[in-house]
Short mmCIF file of C-alpha atoms in Angstrom, two decimals:
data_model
loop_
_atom_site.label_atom_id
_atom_site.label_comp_id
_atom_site.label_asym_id
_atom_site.label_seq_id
_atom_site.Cartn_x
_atom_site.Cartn_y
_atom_site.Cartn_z
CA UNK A 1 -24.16 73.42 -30.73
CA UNK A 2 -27.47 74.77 -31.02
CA UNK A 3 -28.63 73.29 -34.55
CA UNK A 4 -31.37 76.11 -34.63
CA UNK A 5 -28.44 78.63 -35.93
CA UNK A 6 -27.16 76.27 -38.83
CA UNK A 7 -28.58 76.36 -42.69
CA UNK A 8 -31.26 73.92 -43.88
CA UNK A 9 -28.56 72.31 -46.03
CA UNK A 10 -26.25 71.88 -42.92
CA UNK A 11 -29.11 70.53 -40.95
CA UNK A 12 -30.18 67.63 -43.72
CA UNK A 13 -26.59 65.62 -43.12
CA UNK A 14 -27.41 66.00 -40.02
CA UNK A 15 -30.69 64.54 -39.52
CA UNK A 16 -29.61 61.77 -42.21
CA UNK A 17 -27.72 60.83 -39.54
CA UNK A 18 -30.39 60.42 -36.90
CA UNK A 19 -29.83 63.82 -35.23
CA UNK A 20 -33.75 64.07 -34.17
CA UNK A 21 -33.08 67.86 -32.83
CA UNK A 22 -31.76 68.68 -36.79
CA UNK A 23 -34.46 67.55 -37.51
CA UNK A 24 -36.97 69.41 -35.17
CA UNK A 25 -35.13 72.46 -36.23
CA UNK A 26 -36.15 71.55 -40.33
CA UNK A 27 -39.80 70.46 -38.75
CA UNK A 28 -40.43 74.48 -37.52
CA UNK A 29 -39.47 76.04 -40.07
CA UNK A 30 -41.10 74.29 -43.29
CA UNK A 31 -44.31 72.80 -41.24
CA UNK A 32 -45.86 75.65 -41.41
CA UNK A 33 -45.64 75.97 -45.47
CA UNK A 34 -46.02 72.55 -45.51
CA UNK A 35 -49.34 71.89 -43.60
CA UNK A 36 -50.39 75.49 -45.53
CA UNK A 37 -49.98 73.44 -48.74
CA UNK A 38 -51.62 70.10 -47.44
CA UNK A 39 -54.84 71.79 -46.44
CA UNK A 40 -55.47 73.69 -49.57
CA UNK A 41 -54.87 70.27 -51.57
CA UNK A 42 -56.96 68.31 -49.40
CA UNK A 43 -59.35 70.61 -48.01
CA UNK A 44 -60.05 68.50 -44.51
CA UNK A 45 -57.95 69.46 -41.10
CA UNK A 46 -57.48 65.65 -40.54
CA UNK A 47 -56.46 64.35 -44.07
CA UNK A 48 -53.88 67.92 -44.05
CA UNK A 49 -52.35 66.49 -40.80
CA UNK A 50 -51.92 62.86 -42.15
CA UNK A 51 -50.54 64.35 -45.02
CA UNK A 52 -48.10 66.11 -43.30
CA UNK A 53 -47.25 64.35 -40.92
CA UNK A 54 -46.33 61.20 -43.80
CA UNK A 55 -44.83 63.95 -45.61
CA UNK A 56 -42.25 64.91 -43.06
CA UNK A 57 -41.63 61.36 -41.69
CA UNK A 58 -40.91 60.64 -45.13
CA UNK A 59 -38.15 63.30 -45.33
CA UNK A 60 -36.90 62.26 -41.82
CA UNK A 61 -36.27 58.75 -42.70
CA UNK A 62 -34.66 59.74 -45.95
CA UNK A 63 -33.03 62.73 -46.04
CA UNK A 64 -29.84 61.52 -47.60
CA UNK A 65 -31.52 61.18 -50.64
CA UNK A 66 -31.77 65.32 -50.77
CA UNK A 67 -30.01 66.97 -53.78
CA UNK A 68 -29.59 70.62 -53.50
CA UNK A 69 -28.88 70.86 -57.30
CA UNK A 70 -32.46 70.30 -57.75
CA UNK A 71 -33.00 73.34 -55.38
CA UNK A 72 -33.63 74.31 -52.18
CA UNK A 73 -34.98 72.39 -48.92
CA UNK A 74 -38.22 74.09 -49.03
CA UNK A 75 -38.67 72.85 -52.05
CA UNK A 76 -37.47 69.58 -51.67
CA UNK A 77 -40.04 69.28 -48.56
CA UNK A 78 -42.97 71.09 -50.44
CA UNK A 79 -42.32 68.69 -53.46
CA UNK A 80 -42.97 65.52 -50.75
CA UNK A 81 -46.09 67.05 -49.23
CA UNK A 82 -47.52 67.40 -53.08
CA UNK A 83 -46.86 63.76 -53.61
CA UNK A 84 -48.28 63.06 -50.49
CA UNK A 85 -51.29 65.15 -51.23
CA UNK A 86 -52.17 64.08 -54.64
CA UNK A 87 -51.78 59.98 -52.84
CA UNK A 88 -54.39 61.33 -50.27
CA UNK A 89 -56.66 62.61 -53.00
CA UNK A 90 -56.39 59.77 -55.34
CA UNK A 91 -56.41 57.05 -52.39
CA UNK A 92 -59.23 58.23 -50.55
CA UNK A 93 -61.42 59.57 -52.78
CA UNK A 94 -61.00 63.18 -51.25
CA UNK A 95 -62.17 64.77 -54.79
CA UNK A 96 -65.63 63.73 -54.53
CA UNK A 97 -66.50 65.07 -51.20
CA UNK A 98 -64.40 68.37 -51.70
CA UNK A 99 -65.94 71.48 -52.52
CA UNK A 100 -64.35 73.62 -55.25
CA UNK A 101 -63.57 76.71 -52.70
CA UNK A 102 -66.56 77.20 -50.92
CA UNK A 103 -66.51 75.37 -47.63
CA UNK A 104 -69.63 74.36 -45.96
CA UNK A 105 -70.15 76.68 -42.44
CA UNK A 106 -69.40 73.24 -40.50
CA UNK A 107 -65.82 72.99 -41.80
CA UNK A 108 -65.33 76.52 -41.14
CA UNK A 109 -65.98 76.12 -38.03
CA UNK A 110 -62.77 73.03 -38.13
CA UNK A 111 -60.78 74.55 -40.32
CA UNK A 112 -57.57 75.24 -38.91
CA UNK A 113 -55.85 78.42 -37.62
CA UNK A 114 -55.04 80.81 -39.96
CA UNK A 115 -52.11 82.47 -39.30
CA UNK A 116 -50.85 86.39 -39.95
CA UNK A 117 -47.62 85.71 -42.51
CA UNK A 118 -44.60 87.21 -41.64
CA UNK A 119 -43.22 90.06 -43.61
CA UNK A 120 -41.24 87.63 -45.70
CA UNK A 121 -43.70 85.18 -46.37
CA UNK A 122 -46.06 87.85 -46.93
CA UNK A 123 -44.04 89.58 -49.59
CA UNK A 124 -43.20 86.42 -51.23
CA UNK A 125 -46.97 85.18 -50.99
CA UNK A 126 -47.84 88.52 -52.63
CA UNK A 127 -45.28 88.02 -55.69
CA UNK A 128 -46.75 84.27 -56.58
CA UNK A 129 -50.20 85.51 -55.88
CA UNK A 130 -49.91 88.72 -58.53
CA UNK A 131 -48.50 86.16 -61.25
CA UNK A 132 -50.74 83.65 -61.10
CA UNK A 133 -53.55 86.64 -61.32
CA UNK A 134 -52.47 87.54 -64.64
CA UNK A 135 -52.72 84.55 -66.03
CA UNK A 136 -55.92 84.06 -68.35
CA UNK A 137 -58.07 82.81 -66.68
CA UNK A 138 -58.35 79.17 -68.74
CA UNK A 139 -54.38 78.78 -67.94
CA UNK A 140 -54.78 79.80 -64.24
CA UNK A 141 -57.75 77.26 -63.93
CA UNK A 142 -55.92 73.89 -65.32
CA UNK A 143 -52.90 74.97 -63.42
CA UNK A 144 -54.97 75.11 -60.07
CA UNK A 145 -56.62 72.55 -61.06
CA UNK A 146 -53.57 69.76 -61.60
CA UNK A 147 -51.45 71.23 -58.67
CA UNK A 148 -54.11 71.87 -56.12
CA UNK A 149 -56.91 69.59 -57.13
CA UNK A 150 -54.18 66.42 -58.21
CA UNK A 151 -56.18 65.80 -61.28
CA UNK A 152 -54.36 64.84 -64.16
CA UNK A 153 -54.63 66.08 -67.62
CA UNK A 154 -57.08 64.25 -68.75
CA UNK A 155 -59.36 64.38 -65.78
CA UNK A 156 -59.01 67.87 -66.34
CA UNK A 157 -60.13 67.80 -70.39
CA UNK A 158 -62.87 65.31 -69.35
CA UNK A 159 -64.09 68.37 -67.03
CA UNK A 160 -63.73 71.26 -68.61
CA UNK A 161 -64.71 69.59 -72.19
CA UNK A 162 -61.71 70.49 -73.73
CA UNK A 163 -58.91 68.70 -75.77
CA UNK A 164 -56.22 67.10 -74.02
CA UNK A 165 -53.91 69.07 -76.15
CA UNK A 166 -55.24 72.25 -75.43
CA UNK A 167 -55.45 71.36 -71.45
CA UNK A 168 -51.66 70.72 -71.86
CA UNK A 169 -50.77 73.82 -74.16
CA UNK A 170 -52.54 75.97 -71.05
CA UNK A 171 -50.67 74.27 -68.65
CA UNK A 172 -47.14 74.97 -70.05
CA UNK A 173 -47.94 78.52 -71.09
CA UNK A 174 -49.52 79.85 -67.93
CA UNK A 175 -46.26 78.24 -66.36
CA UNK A 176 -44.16 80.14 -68.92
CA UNK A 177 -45.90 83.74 -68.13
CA UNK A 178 -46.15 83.08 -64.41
CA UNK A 179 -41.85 82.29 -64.76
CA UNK A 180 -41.68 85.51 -66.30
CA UNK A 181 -43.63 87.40 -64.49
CA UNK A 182 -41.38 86.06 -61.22
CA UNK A 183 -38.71 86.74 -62.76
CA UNK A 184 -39.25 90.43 -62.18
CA UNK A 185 -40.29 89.85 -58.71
CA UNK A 186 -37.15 87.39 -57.41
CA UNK A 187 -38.75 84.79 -56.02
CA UNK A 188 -36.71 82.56 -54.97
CA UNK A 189 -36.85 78.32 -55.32
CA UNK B 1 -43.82 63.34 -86.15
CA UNK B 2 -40.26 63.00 -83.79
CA UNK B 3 -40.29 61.85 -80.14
CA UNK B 4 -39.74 65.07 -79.71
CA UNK B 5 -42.82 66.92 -81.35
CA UNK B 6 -44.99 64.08 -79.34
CA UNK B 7 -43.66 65.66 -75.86
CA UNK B 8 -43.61 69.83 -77.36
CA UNK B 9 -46.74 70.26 -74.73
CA UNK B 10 -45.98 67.77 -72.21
CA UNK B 11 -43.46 69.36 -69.69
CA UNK B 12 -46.07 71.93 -68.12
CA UNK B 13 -48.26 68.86 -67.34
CA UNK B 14 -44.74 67.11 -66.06
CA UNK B 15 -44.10 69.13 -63.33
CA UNK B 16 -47.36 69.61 -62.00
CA UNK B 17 -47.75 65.92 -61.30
CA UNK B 18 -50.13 65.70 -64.13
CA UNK B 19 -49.40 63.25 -66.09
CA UNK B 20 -51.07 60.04 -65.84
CA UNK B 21 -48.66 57.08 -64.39
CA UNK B 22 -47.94 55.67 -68.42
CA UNK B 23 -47.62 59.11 -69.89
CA UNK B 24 -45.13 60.44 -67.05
CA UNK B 25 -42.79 57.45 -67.60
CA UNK B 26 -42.82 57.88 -71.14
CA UNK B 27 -42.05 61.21 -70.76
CA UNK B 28 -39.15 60.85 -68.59
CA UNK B 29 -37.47 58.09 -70.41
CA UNK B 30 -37.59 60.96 -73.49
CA UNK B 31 -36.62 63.65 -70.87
CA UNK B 32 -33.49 61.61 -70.33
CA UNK B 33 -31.90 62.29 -73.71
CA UNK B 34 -33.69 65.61 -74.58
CA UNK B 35 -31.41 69.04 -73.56
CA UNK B 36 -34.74 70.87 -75.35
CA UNK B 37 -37.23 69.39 -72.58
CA UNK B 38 -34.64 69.45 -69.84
CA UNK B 39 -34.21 73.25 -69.85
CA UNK B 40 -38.29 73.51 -70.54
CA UNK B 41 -38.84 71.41 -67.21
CA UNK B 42 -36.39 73.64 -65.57
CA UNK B 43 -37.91 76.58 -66.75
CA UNK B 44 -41.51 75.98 -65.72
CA UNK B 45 -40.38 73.84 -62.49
CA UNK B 46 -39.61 77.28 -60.86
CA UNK B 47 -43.26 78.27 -61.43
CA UNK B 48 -44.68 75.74 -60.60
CA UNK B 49 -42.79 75.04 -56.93
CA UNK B 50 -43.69 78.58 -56.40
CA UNK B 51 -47.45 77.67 -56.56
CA UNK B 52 -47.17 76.63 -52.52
CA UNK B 53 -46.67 79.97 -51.78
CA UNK B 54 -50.36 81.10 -52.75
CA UNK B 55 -52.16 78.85 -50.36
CA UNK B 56 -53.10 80.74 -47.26
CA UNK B 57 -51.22 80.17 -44.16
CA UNK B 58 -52.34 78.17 -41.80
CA UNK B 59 -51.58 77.20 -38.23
CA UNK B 60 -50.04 73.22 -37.43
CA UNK B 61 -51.70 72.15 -34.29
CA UNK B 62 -49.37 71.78 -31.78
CA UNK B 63 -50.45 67.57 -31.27
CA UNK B 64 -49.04 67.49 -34.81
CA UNK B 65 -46.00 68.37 -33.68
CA UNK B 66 -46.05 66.27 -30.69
CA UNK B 67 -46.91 62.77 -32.51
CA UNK B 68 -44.68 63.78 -35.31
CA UNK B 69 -41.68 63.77 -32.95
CA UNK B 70 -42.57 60.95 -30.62
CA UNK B 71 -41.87 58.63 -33.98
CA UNK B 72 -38.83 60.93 -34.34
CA UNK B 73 -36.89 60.64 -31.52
CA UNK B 74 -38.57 56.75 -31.03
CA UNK B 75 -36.10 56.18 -34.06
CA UNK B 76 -33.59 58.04 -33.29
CA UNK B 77 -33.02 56.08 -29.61
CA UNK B 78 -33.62 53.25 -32.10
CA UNK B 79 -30.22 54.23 -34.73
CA UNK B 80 -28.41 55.25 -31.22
CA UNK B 81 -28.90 52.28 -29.48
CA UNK B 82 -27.86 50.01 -32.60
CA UNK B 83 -24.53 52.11 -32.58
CA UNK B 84 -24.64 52.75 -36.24
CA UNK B 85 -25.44 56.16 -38.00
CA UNK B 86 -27.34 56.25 -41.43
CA UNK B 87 -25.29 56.06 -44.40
CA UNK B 88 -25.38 58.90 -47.12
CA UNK B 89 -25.68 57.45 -50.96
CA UNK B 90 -23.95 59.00 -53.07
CA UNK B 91 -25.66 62.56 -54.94
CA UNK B 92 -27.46 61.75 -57.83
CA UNK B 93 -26.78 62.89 -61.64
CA UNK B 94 -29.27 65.31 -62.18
CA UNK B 95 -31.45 63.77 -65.15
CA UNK B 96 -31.03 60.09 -64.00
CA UNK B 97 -34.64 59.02 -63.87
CA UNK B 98 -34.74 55.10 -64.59
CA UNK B 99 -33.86 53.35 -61.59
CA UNK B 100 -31.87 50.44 -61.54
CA UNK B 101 -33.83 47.74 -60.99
CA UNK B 102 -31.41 45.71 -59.13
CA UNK B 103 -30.21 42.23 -59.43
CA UNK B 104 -32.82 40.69 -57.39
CA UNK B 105 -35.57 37.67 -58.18
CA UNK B 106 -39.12 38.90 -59.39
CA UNK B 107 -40.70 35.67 -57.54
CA UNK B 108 -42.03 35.15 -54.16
CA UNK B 109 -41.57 31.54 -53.24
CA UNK B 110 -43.28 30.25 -50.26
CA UNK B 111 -40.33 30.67 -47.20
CA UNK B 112 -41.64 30.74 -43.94
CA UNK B 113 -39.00 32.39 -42.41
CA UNK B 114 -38.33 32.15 -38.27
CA UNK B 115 -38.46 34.75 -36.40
CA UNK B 116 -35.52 37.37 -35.66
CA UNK B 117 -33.74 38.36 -32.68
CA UNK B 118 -35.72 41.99 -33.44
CA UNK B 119 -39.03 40.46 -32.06
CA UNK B 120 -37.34 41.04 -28.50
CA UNK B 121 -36.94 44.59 -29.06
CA UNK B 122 -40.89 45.35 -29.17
CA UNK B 123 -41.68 42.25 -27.97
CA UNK B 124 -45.78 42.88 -26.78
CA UNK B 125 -48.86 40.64 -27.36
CA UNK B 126 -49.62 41.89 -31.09
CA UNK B 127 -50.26 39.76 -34.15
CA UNK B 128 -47.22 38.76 -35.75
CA UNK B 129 -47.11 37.81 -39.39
CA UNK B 130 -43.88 36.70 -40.96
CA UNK B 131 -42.62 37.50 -44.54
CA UNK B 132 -41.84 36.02 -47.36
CA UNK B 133 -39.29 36.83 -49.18
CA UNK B 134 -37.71 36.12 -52.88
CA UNK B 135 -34.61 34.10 -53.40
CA UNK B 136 -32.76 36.55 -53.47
CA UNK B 137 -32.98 37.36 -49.92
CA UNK B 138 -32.64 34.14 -48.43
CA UNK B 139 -30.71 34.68 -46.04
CA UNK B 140 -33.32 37.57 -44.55
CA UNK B 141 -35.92 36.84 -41.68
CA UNK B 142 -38.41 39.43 -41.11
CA UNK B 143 -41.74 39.47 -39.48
CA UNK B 144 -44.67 41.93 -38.88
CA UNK B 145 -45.93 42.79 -35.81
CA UNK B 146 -48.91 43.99 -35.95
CA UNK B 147 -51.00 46.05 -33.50
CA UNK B 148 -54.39 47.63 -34.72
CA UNK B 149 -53.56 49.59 -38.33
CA UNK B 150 -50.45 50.05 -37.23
CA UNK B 151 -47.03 47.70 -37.62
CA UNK B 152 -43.50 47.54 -36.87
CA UNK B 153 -41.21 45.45 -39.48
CA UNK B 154 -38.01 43.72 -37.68
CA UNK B 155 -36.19 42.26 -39.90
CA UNK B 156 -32.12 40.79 -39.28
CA UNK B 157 -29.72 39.17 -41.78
CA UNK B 158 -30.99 42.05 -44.44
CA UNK B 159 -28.41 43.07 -46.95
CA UNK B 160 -27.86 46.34 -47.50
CA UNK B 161 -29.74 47.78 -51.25
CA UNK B 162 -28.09 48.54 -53.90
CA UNK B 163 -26.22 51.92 -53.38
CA UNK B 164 -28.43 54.98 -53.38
CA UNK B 165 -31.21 52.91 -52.86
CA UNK B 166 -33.48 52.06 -49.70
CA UNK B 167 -35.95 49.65 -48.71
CA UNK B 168 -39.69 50.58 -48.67
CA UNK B 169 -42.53 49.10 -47.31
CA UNK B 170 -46.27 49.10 -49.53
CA UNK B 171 -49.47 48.39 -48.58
CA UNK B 172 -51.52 46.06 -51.18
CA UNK B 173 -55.38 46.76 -51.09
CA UNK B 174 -58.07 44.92 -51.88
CA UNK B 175 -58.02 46.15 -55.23
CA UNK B 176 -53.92 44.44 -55.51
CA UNK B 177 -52.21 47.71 -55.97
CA UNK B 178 -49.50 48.49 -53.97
CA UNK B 179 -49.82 51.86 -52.36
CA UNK B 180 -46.83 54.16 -50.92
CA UNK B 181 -46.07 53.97 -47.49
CA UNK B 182 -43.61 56.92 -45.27
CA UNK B 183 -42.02 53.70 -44.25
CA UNK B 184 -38.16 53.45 -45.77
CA UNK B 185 -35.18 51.95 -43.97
CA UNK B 186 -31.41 50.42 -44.21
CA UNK B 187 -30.22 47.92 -42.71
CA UNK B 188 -28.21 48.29 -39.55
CA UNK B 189 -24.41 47.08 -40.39
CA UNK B 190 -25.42 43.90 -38.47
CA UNK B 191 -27.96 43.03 -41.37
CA UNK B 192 -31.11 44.06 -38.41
CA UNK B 193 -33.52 46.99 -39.42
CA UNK B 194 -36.84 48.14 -38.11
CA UNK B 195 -39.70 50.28 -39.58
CA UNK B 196 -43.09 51.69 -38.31
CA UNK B 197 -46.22 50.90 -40.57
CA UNK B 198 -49.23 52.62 -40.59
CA UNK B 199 -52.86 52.73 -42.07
CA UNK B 200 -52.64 48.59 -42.12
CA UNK B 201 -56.90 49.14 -42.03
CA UNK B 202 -57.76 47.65 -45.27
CA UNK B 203 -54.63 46.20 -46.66
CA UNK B 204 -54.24 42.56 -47.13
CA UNK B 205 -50.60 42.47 -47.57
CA UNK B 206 -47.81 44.84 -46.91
CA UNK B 207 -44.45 44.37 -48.96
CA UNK B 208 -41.22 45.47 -49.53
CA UNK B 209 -38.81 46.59 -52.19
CA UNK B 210 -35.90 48.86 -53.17
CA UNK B 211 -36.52 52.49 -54.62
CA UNK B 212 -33.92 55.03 -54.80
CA UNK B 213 -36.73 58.16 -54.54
CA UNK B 214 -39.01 58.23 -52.11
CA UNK B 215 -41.79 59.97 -54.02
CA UNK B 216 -43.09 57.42 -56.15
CA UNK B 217 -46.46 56.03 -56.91
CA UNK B 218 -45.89 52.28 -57.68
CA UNK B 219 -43.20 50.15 -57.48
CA UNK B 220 -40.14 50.92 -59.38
CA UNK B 221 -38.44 47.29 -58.86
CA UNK B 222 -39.84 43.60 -57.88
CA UNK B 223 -41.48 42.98 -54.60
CA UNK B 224 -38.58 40.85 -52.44
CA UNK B 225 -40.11 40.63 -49.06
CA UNK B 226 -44.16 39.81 -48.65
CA UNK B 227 -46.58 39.50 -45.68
CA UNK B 228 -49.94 38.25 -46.14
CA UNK B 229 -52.41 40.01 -43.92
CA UNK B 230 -55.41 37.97 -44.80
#
């Protein structure tokens, strides 16, 4: 049987079951979102690779714990690298050596490959990128700043001088319009 | 003002991971009996797991890969060779967040436990450490060995968690907080069980308890099983 053919959610009871080529299979087709997502959290090649590489033992050693009611495998997998990122940032002190977005010419020069997305990827990519855009930009900038940065609410208030409540209100309504706004363009969870 | 006027702004914060550790779990104890906040969390979680998708692609190296599935298949041969395939727990209700704590001691006594049959299996000139464990787990002997910052856990006469549940292994800092390790395992039907430890640098003890999700922060239920470093 070559696993390669079946589903993500066929491959998961597989692996659970210590099928390593199920989960090799999983492992190329989500490592590539998932070390995407690492290094724009942590900003550093090496801490993106620990990241993800913790991430995806993680799901390896406990994969029967995957619920597909609470959506897709993607997801699922995308979900653990978060958790894993915000640990990095919070554990090692990541935030204070990060710089916002603009990267010093050294770690250019380290920064990993970037890769040309595939027509899929790219038209998804597109859809998430043109409703976060339209968000004011006040809600865009808490959002990015809890999901990306791993700060919480408060660390976000403290920075940006602003009440707690109205850090929160931002957050849930720039999640509202951006729903909406996908909602038109399909993308899928 | 209701419990549920206190949360109106809270789920947008929920499912972007931030909410501070206190705030979170009062939020999801509320979540757990609010239909309101459910369908708001379910709402704005499709938003916010689409965020991902913005960051710009980048490559894996290829050593990634590589290290990733020399651990793999290491534990695979590992599940093979004991004869006995991982159990599945059973799916879980949708919007059951407190986890059973278990029926398990919160106190470490002092058991210096002898060393298991595992210790063959790696065998090697590391460090080894042996655990403690709680009362409840008497009947357990586990032991560390240790080489560099990393570790492998053998442990035999281990019963299995409570269902749904697995054990995972923390790493306690000098500052006495228990960090999250990648490191969760079930016991073999024989009671034995291994597990690889990493990033032992600066920890001064490494423990274990039972958690039924992988992703969390701190410790969800009492320590059973510790190993002092220093």
């Amino acid at each position: 049987m070559d696993v390669r053919a079946l589903a993500d959610e066929e491959l998961i009871p597989l692996m659970a079951r210590g099928e390593a080529r199920a989960f090799e299979a999983i492992y190329e087709r989500h490592s590539g979102a998932a070390y995407s997502l690492a290094y724009r959290m942590v900003g550093a090649r090496s801490v993106a690779e620990d990241v993800t590489q913790e991430a995806f033992l993680n799901l390896w050693r406990s994969g029967a714990h995957y619920d597909r009611a609470r959506g897709s495998v993607r997801t699922w997998i995308l979900g653990i690298v978060h958790h894993r990122a915000i640990d990095a940032l919070r554990r090692a002190s990541v935030h204070s050596k990060r710089r916002s977005d603009d990267e010093t010419a050294a770690e250019r020069l380290e920064a990993p490959e970037r890769v040309e997305e595939d027509v899929a990827r790219r038209d998804e990519a597109a859809i998430v990128r043109n409703a976060m855009e339209v968000l004011p930009p006040d809600q865009l900038k808490v959002i990015e700043l809890a999901y990306f940065g791993g700060f919480t609410h408060v660390e976000i208030a403290e920075m940006l001088e602003s009440p707690v409540g109205t850090v929160k209100g931002r957050m849930r309504l720039g999640l509202k319009k951006m729903r909406e706004t996908l909602a038109h363009g399909a993308v899928g969870t | 003002m209701s419990d549920h006027d206190r949360f109106e702004d809270t789920a947008g914060a929920y499912v972007l991971g931030a909410l501070p550790d206190d705030e979170r779990a009062a939020y999801v104890a509320h979540l757990a009996s609010c239909a309101a906040c459910q369908a708001e969390v379910e709402e704005l979680s499709v938003a916010a797991s689409a965020l991902p998708m913005s960051a710009p692609a980048m490559k894996p190296p290829p050593a990634l890969k590589a290290r990733i599935m020399a651990e793999v298949e290491r534990e695979a041969a590992l599940l093979a060779s004991a004869g006995e395939p991982r159990r599945e727990p059973k799916p879980k209700p949708r919007w059951r967040f407190s986890w059973p704590m278990g029926a398990v001691a919160l106190a470490c006594v002092t058991l210096l436990l002898g060393l298991g049959a595992g210790a063959a299996v790696f065998g090697g000139g590391g460090r080894t450490v042996p655990f403690e464990s709680a009362p409840s787990l008497a009947q357990a002997s586990a032991e560390l060995e240790i080489d560099g910052d990393k570790a492998v856990l053998v442990a035999n006469g281990l019963p299995a968690p409570p269902e749904g549940q697995v054990y995972m292994v923390w790493l306690v800092g000098p500052d006495g907080k228990p960090k999250p390790t990648s490191a969760l395992f079930k016991p073999r039907g024989d009671g034995s069980a291994t597990a690889s430890v990493t990033g032992l640098d600066d920890a001064e003890a490494v423990v274990v308890n039972t958690e039924e999700s992988p992703d969390v922060t701190a410790p969800t239920s009492p320590v059973l099983m510790t190993a002092t470093l220093s």
